[in-house]
PDB file of C-alpha atoms in Angstrom:
ATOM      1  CA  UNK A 207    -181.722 -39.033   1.369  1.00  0.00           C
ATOM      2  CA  UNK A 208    -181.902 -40.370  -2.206  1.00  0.00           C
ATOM      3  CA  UNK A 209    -178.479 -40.555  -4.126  1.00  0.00           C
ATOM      4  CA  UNK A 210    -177.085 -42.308  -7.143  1.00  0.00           C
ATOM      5  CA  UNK A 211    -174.221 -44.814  -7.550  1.00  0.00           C
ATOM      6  CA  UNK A 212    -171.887 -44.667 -10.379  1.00  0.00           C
ATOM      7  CA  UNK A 213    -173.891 -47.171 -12.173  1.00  0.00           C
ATOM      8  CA  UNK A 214    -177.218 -44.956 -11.757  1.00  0.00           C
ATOM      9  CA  UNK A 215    -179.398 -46.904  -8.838  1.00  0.00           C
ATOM     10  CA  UNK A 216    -181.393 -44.792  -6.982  1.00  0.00           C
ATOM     11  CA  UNK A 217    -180.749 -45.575  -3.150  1.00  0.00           C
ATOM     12  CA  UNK A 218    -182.451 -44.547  -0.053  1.00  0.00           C
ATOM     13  CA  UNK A 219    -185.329 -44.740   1.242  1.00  0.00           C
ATOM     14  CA  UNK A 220    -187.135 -42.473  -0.809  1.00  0.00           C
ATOM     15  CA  UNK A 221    -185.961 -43.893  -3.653  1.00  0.00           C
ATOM     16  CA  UNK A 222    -186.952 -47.419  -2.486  1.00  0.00           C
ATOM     17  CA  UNK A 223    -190.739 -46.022  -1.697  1.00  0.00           C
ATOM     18  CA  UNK A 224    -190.853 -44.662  -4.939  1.00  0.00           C
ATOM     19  CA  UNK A 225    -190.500 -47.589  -6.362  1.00  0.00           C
ATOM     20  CA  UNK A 226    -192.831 -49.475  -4.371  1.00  0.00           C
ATOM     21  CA  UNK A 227    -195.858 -47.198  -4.808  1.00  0.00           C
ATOM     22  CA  UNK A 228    -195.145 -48.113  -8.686  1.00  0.00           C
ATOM     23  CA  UNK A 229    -195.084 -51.866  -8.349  1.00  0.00           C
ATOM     24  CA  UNK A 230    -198.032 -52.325  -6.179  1.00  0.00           C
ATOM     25  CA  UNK A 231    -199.711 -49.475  -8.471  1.00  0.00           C
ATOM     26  CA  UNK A 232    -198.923 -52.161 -11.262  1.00  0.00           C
ATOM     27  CA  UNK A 233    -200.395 -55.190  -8.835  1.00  0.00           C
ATOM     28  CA  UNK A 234    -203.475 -53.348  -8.282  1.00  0.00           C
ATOM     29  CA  UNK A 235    -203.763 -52.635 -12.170  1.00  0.00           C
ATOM     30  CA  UNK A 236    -203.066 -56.040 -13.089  1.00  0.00           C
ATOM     31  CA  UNK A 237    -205.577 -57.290 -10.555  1.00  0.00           C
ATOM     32  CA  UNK A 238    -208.567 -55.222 -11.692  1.00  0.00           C
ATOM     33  CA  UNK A 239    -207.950 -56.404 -14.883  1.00  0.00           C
ATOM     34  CA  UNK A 240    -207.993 -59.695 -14.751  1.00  0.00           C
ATOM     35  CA  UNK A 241    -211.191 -59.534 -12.728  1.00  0.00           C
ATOM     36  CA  UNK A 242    -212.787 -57.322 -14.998  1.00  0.00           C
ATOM     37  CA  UNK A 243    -212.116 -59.707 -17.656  1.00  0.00           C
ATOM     38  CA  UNK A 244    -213.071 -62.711 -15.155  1.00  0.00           C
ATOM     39  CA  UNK A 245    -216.935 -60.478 -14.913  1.00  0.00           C
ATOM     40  CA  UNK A 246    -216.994 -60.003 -18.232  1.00  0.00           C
ATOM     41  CA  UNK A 247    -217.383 -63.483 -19.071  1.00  0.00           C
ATOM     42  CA  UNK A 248    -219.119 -64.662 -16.453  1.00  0.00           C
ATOM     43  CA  UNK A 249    -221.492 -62.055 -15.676  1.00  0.00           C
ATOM     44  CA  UNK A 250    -222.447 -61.459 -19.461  1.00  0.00           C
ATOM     45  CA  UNK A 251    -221.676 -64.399 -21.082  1.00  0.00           C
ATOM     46  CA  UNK A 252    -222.681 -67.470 -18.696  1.00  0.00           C
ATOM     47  CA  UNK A 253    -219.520 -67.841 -16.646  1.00  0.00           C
ATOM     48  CA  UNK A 254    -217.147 -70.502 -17.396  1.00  0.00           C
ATOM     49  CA  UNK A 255    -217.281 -74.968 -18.344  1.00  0.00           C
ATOM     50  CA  UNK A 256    -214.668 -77.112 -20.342  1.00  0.00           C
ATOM     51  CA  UNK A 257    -217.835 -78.590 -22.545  1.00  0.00           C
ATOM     52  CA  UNK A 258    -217.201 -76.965 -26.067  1.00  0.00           C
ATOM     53  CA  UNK A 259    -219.552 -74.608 -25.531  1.00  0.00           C
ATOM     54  CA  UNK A 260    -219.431 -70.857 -25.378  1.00  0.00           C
ATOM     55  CA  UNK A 261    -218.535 -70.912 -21.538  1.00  0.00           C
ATOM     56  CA  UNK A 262    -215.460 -73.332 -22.373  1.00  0.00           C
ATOM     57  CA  UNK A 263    -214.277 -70.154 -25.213  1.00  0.00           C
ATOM     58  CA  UNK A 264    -215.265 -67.818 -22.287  1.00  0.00           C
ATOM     59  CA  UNK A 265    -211.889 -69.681 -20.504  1.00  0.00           C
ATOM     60  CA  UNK A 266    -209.894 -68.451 -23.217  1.00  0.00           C
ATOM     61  CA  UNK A 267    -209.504 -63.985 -22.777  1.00  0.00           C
ATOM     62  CA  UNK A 268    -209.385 -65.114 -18.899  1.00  0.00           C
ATOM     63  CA  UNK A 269    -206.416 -67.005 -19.497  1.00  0.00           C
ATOM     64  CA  UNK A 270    -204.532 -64.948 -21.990  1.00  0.00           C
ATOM     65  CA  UNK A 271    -204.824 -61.442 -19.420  1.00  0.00           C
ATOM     66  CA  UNK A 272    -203.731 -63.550 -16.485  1.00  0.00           C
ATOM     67  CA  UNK A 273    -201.224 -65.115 -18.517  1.00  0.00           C
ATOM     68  CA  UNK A 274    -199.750 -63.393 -21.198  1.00  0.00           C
ATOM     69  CA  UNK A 275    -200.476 -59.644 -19.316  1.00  0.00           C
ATOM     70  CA  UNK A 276    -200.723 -60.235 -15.979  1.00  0.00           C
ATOM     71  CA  UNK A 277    -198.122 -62.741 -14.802  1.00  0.00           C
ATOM     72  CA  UNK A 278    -195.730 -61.963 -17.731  1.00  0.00           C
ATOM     73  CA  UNK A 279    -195.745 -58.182 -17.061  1.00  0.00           C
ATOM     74  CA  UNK A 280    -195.075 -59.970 -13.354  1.00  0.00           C
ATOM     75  CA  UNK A 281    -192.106 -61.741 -14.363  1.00  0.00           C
ATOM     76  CA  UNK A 282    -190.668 -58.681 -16.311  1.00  0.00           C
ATOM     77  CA  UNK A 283    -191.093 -56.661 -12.641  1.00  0.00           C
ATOM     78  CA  UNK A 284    -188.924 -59.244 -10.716  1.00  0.00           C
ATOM     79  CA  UNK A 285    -185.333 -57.794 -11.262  1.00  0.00           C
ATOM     80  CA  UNK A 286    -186.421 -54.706  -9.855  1.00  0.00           C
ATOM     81  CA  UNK A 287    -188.825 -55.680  -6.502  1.00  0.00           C
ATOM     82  CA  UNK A 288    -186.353 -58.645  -5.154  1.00  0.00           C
ATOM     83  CA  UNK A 289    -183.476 -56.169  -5.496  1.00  0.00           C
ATOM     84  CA  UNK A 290    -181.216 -57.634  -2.797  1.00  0.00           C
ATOM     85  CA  UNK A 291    -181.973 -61.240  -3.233  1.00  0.00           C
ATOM     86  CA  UNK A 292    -179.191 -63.279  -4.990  1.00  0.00           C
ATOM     87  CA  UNK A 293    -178.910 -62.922  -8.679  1.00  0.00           C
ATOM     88  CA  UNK A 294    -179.771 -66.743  -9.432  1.00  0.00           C
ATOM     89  CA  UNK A 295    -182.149 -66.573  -6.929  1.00  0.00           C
ATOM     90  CA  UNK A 296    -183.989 -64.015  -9.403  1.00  0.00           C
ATOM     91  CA  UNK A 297    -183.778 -65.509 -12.423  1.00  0.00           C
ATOM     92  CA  UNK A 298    -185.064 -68.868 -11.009  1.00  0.00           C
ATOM     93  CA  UNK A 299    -187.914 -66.837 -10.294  1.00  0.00           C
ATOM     94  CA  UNK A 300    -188.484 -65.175 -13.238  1.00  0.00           C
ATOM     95  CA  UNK A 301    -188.545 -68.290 -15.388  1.00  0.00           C
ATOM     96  CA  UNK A 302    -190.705 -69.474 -12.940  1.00  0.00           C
ATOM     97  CA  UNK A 303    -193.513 -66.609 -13.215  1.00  0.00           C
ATOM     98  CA  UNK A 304    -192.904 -67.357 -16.848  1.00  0.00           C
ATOM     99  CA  UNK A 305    -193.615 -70.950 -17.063  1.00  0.00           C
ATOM    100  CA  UNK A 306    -197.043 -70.148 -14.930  1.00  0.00           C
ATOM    101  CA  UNK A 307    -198.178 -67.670 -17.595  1.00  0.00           C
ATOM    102  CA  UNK A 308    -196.819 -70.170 -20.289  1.00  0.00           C
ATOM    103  CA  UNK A 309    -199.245 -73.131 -19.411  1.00  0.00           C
ATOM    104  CA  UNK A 310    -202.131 -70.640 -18.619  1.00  0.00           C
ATOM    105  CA  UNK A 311    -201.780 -68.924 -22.085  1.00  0.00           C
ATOM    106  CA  UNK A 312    -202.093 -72.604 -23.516  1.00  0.00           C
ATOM    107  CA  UNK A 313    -204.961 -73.941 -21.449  1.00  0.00           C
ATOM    108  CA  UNK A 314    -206.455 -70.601 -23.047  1.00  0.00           C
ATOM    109  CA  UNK A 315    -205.225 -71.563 -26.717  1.00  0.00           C
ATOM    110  CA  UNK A 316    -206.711 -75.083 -26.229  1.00  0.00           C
ATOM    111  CA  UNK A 317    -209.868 -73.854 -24.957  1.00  0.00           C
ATOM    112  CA  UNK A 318    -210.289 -71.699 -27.935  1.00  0.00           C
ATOM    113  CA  UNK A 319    -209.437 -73.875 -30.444  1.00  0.00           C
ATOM    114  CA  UNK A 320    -210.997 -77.115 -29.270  1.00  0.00           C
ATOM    115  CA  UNK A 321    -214.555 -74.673 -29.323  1.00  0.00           C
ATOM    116  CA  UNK A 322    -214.129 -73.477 -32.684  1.00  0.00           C
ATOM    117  CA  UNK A 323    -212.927 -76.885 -34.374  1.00  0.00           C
ATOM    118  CA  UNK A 324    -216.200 -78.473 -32.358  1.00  0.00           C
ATOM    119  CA  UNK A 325    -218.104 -75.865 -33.612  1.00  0.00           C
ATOM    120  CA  UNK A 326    -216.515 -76.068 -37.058  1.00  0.00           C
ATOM    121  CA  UNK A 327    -215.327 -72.334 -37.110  1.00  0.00           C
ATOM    122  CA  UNK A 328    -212.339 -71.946 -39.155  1.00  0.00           C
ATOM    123  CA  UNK A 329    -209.384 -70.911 -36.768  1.00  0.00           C
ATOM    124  CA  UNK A 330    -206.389 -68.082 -37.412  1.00  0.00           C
ATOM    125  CA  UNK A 331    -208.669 -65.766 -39.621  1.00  0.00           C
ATOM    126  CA  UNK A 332    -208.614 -62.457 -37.476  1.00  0.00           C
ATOM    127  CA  UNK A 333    -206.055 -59.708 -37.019  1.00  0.00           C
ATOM    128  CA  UNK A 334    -206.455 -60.637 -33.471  1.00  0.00           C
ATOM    129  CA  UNK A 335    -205.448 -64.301 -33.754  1.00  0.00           C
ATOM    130  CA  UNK A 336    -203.013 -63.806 -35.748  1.00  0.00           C
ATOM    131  CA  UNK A 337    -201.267 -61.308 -33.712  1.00  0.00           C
ATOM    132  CA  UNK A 338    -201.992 -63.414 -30.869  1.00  0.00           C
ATOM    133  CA  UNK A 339    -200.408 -66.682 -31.703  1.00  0.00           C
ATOM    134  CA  UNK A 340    -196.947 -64.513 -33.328  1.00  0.00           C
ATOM    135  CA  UNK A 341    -197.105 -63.192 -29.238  1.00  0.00           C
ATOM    136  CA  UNK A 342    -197.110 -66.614 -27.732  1.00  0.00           C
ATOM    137  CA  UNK A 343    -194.797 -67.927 -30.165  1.00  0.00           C
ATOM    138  CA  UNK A 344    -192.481 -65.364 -29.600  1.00  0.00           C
ATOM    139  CA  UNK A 345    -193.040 -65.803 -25.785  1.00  0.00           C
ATOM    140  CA  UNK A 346    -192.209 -69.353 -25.588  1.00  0.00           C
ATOM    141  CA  UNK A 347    -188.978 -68.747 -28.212  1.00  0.00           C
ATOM    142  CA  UNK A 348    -187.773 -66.376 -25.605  1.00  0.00           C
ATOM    143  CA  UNK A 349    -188.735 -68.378 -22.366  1.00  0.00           C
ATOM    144  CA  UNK A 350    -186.515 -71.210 -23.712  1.00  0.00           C
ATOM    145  CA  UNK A 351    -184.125 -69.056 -24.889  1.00  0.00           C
ATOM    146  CA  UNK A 352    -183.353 -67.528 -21.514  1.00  0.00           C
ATOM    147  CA  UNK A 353    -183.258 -70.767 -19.959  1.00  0.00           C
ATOM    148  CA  UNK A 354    -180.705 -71.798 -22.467  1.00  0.00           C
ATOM    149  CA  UNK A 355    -178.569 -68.886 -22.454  1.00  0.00           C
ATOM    150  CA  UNK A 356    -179.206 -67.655 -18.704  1.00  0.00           C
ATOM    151  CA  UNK A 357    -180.137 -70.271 -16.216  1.00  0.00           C
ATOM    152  CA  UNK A 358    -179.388 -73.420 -17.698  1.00  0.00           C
ATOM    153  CA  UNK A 359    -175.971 -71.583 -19.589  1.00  0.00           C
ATOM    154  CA  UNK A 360    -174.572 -73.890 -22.706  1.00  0.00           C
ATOM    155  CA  UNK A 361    -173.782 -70.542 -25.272  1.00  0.00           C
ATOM    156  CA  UNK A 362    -170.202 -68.844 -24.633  1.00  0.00           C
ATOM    157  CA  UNK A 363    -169.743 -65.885 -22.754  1.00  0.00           C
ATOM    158  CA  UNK A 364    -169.320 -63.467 -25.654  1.00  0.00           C
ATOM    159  CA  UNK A 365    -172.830 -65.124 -26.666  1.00  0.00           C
ATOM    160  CA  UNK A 366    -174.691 -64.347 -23.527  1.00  0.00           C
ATOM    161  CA  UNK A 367    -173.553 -60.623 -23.378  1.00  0.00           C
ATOM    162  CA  UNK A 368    -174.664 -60.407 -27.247  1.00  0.00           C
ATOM    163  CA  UNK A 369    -177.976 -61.736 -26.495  1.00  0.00           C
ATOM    164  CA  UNK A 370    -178.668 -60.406 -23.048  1.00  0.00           C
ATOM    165  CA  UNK A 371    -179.761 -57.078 -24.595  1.00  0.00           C
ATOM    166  CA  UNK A 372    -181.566 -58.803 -27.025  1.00  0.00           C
ATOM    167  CA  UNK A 373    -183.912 -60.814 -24.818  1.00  0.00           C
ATOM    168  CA  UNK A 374    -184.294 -57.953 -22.270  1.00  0.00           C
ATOM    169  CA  UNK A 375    -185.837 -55.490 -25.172  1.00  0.00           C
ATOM    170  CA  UNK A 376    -187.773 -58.356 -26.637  1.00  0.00           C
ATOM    171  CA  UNK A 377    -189.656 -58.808 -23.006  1.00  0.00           C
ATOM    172  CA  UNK A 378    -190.619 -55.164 -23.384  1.00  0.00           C
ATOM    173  CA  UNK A 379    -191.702 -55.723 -26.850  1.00  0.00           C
ATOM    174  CA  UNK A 380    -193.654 -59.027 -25.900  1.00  0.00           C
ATOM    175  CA  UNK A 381    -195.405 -57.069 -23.565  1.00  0.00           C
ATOM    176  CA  UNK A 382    -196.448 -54.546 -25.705  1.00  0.00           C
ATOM    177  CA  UNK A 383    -197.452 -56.951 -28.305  1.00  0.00           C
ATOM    178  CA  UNK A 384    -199.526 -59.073 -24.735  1.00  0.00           C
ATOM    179  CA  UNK A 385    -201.648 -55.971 -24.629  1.00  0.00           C
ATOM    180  CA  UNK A 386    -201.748 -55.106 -28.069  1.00  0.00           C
ATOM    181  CA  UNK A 387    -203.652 -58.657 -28.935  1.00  0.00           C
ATOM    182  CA  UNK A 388    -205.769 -58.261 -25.778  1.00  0.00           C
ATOM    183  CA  UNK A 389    -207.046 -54.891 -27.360  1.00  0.00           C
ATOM    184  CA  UNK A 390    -207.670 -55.832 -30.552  1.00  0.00           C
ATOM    185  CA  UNK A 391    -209.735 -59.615 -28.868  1.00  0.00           C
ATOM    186  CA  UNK A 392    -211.952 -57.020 -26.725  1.00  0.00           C
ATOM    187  CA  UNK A 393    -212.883 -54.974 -29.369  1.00  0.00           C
ATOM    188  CA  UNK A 394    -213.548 -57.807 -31.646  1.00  0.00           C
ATOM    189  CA  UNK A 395    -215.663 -59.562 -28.856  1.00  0.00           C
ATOM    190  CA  UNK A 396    -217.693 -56.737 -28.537  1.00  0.00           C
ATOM    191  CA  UNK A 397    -218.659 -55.791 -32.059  1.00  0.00           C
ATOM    192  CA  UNK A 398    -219.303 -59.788 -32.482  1.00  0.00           C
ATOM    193  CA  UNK A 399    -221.717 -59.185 -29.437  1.00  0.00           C
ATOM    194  CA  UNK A 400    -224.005 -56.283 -31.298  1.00  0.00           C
ATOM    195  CA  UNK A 401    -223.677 -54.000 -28.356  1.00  0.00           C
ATOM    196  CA  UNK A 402    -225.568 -50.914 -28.402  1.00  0.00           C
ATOM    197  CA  UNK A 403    -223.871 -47.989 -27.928  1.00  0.00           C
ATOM    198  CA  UNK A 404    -222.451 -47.225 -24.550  1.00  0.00           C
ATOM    199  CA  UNK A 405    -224.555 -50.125 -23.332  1.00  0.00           C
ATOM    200  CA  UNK A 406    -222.347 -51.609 -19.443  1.00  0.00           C
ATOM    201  CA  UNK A 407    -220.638 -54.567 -21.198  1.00  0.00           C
ATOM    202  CA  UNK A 408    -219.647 -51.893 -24.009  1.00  0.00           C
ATOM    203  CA  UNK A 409    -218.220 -49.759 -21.301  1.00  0.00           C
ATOM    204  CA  UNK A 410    -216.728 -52.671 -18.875  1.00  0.00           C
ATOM    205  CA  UNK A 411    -214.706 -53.730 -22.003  1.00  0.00           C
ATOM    206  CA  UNK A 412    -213.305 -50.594 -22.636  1.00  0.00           C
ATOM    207  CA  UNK A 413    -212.673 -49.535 -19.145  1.00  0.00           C
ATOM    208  CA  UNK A 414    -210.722 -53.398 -19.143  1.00  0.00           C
ATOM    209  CA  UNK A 415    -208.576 -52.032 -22.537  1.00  0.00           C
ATOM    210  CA  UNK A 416    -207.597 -48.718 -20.708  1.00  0.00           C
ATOM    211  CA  UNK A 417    -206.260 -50.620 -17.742  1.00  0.00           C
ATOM    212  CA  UNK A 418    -204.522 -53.142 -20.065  1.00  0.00           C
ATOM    213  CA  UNK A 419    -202.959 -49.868 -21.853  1.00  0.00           C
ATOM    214  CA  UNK A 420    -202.124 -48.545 -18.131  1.00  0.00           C
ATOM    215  CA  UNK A 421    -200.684 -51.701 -16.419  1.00  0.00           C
ATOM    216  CA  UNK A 422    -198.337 -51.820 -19.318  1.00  0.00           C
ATOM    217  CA  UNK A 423    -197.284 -48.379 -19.739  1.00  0.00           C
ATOM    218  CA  UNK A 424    -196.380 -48.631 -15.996  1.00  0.00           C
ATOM    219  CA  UNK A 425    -194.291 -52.238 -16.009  1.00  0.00           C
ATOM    220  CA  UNK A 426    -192.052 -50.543 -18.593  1.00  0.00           C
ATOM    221  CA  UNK A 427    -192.075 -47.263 -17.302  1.00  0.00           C
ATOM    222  CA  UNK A 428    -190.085 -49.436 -13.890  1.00  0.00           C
ATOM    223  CA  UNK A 429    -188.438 -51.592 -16.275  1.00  0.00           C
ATOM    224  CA  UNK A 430    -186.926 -48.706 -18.315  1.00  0.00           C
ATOM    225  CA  UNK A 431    -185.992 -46.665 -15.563  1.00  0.00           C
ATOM    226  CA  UNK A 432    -182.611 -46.564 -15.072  1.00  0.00           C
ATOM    227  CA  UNK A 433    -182.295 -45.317 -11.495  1.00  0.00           C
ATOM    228  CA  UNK A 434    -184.782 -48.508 -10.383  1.00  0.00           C
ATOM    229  CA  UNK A 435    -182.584 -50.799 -11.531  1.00  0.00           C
ATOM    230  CA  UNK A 436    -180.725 -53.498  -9.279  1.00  0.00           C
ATOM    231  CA  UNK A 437    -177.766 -52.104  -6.806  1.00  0.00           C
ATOM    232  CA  UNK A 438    -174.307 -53.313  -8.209  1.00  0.00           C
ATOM    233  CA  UNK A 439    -172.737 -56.425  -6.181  1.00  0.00           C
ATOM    234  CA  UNK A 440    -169.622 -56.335  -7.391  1.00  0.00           C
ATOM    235  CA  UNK A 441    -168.829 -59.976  -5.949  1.00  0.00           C
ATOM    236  CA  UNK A 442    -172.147 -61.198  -7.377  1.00  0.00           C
ATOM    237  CA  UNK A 443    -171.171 -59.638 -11.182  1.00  0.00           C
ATOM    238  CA  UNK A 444    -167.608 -61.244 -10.970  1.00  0.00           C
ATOM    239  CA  UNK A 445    -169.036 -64.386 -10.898  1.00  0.00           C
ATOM    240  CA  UNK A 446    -172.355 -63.785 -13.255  1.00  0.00           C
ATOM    241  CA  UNK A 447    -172.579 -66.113 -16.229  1.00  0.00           C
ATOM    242  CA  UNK A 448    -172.944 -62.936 -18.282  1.00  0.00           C
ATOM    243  CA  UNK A 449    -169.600 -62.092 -17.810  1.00  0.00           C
ATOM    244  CA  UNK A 450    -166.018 -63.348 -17.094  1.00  0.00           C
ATOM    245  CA  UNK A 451    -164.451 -60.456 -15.731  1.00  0.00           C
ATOM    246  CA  UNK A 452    -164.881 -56.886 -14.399  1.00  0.00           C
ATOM    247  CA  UNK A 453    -162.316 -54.240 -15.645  1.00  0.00           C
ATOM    248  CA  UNK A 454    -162.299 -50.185 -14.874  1.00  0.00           C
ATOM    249  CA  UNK A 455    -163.581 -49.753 -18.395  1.00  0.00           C
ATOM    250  CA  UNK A 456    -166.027 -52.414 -18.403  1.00  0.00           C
ATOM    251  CA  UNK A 457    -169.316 -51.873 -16.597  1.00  0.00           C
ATOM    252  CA  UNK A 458    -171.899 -54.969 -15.865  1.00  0.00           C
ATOM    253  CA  UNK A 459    -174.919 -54.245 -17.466  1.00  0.00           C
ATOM    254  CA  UNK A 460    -177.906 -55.796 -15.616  1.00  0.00           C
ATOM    255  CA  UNK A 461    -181.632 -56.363 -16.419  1.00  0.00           C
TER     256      UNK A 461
END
């Protein structure tokens, strides 16, 4: 039978199936895409080298939908699959996932830069790159940020419960902002490539936007929801470094 606690978790075991038909939904998603993108290259554009030439730039969407999609959307899903698993536990995790799909999203910057200053391309001249580097920038910013604040704590209490808000609604916005620069980097690969119309590497690479757009959609659909979010441990909160202390008119609010 599914209930809800006074701070809105949905418990049971519906409630817990539920929620795991959405993450592995979001698994599979993230999965197909990063394959589709792994075909794209390598089935239509010569697969993959680190020699400066068009297979070393082919390294570069590969790495940014693993890293800056995939994994990150990953990372954003932690809080709410290890549920029951200590609190610290979690967010060692979670900066973990983080730091994975930090050093892939730079092997994927180097790659594309290191081609187009070979090449002698000018570099940061699309809407797309642009877009792109603000994203990783941001990313980074808020990786070390949470580290400072949340694993590694030096701020003040009053500090970490102003920012905690703050760095949960920028993950959702980095995300968005992941996809968005994956979206605009398909569609300029593809008009680069002179497809004809509806040609199958047109189609792949819109199929591959759609499921970027869907894997998304669905991370912060479980993110947002407010019955999927962790059970209260009142023990655990007491001694969080978000807060100090737990009163009757002072809820913990958790990720």
């Amino acid at each position: 039978m599914i209930h809800f606690s006074e701070y809105g978790a949905m418990e049971g075991w519906g409630g817990f199936r539920t929620l795991q038909c959405y993450v592995i939904s979001s698994q599979v998603l993230g999965v197909v895409c990063v394959v589709l993108t792994g075909v794209w290259m390598g089935h239509y554009h010569g697969g993959y080298a680190w020699d400066s030439s068009q297979k070393q730039f082919n390294v570069h969407p590969l790495c940014m939908v693993m890293g800056l999609v995939f994994l990150y959307g990953d990372g954003v899903l932690v809080y709410r699959v290890f549920r029951n698993e200590s609190k610290r536990s979690v967010k060692i995790l979670h900066a973990l996932i983080h730091m994975m799909a930090l050093v892939i999203s730079i092997v994927g910057l180097v790659a594309v830069f290191d081609v187009h200053n070979k090449a002698g391309f000018p570099n940061m001249t699309s809407l797309h790159s642009w877009c792109g580097m603000l994203t990783f920038i941001l990313f980074l910013m808020q990786w070390l940020l949470g580290l400072g604040f949340f694993l590694f704590p030096w701020a003040s209490t009053v500090l970490r419960r102003w920012y905690l808000p703050l760095h949960v609604f920028f993950g959702l916005v980095l995300l968005a902002m992941s996809v968005g620069s994956s979206l605009m980097g398909i569609s300029e690969k593809a008009i680069f490539s002179g497809l004809p119309p509806f040609a199958p590497e047109e189609v792949l690479a819109n199929m591959l936007g759609l499921l970027l757009v869907c894997f998304g959609v669905l991370v912060g659909y479980v993110v947002t929801r407010e019955e999927f979010r962790r059970p209260p441990n009142p023990e655990e909160e007491a001694l969080s470094i978000h807060f100090s202390t737990l009163s009757e008119d002072s809820r913990p609010s958790m990720p």
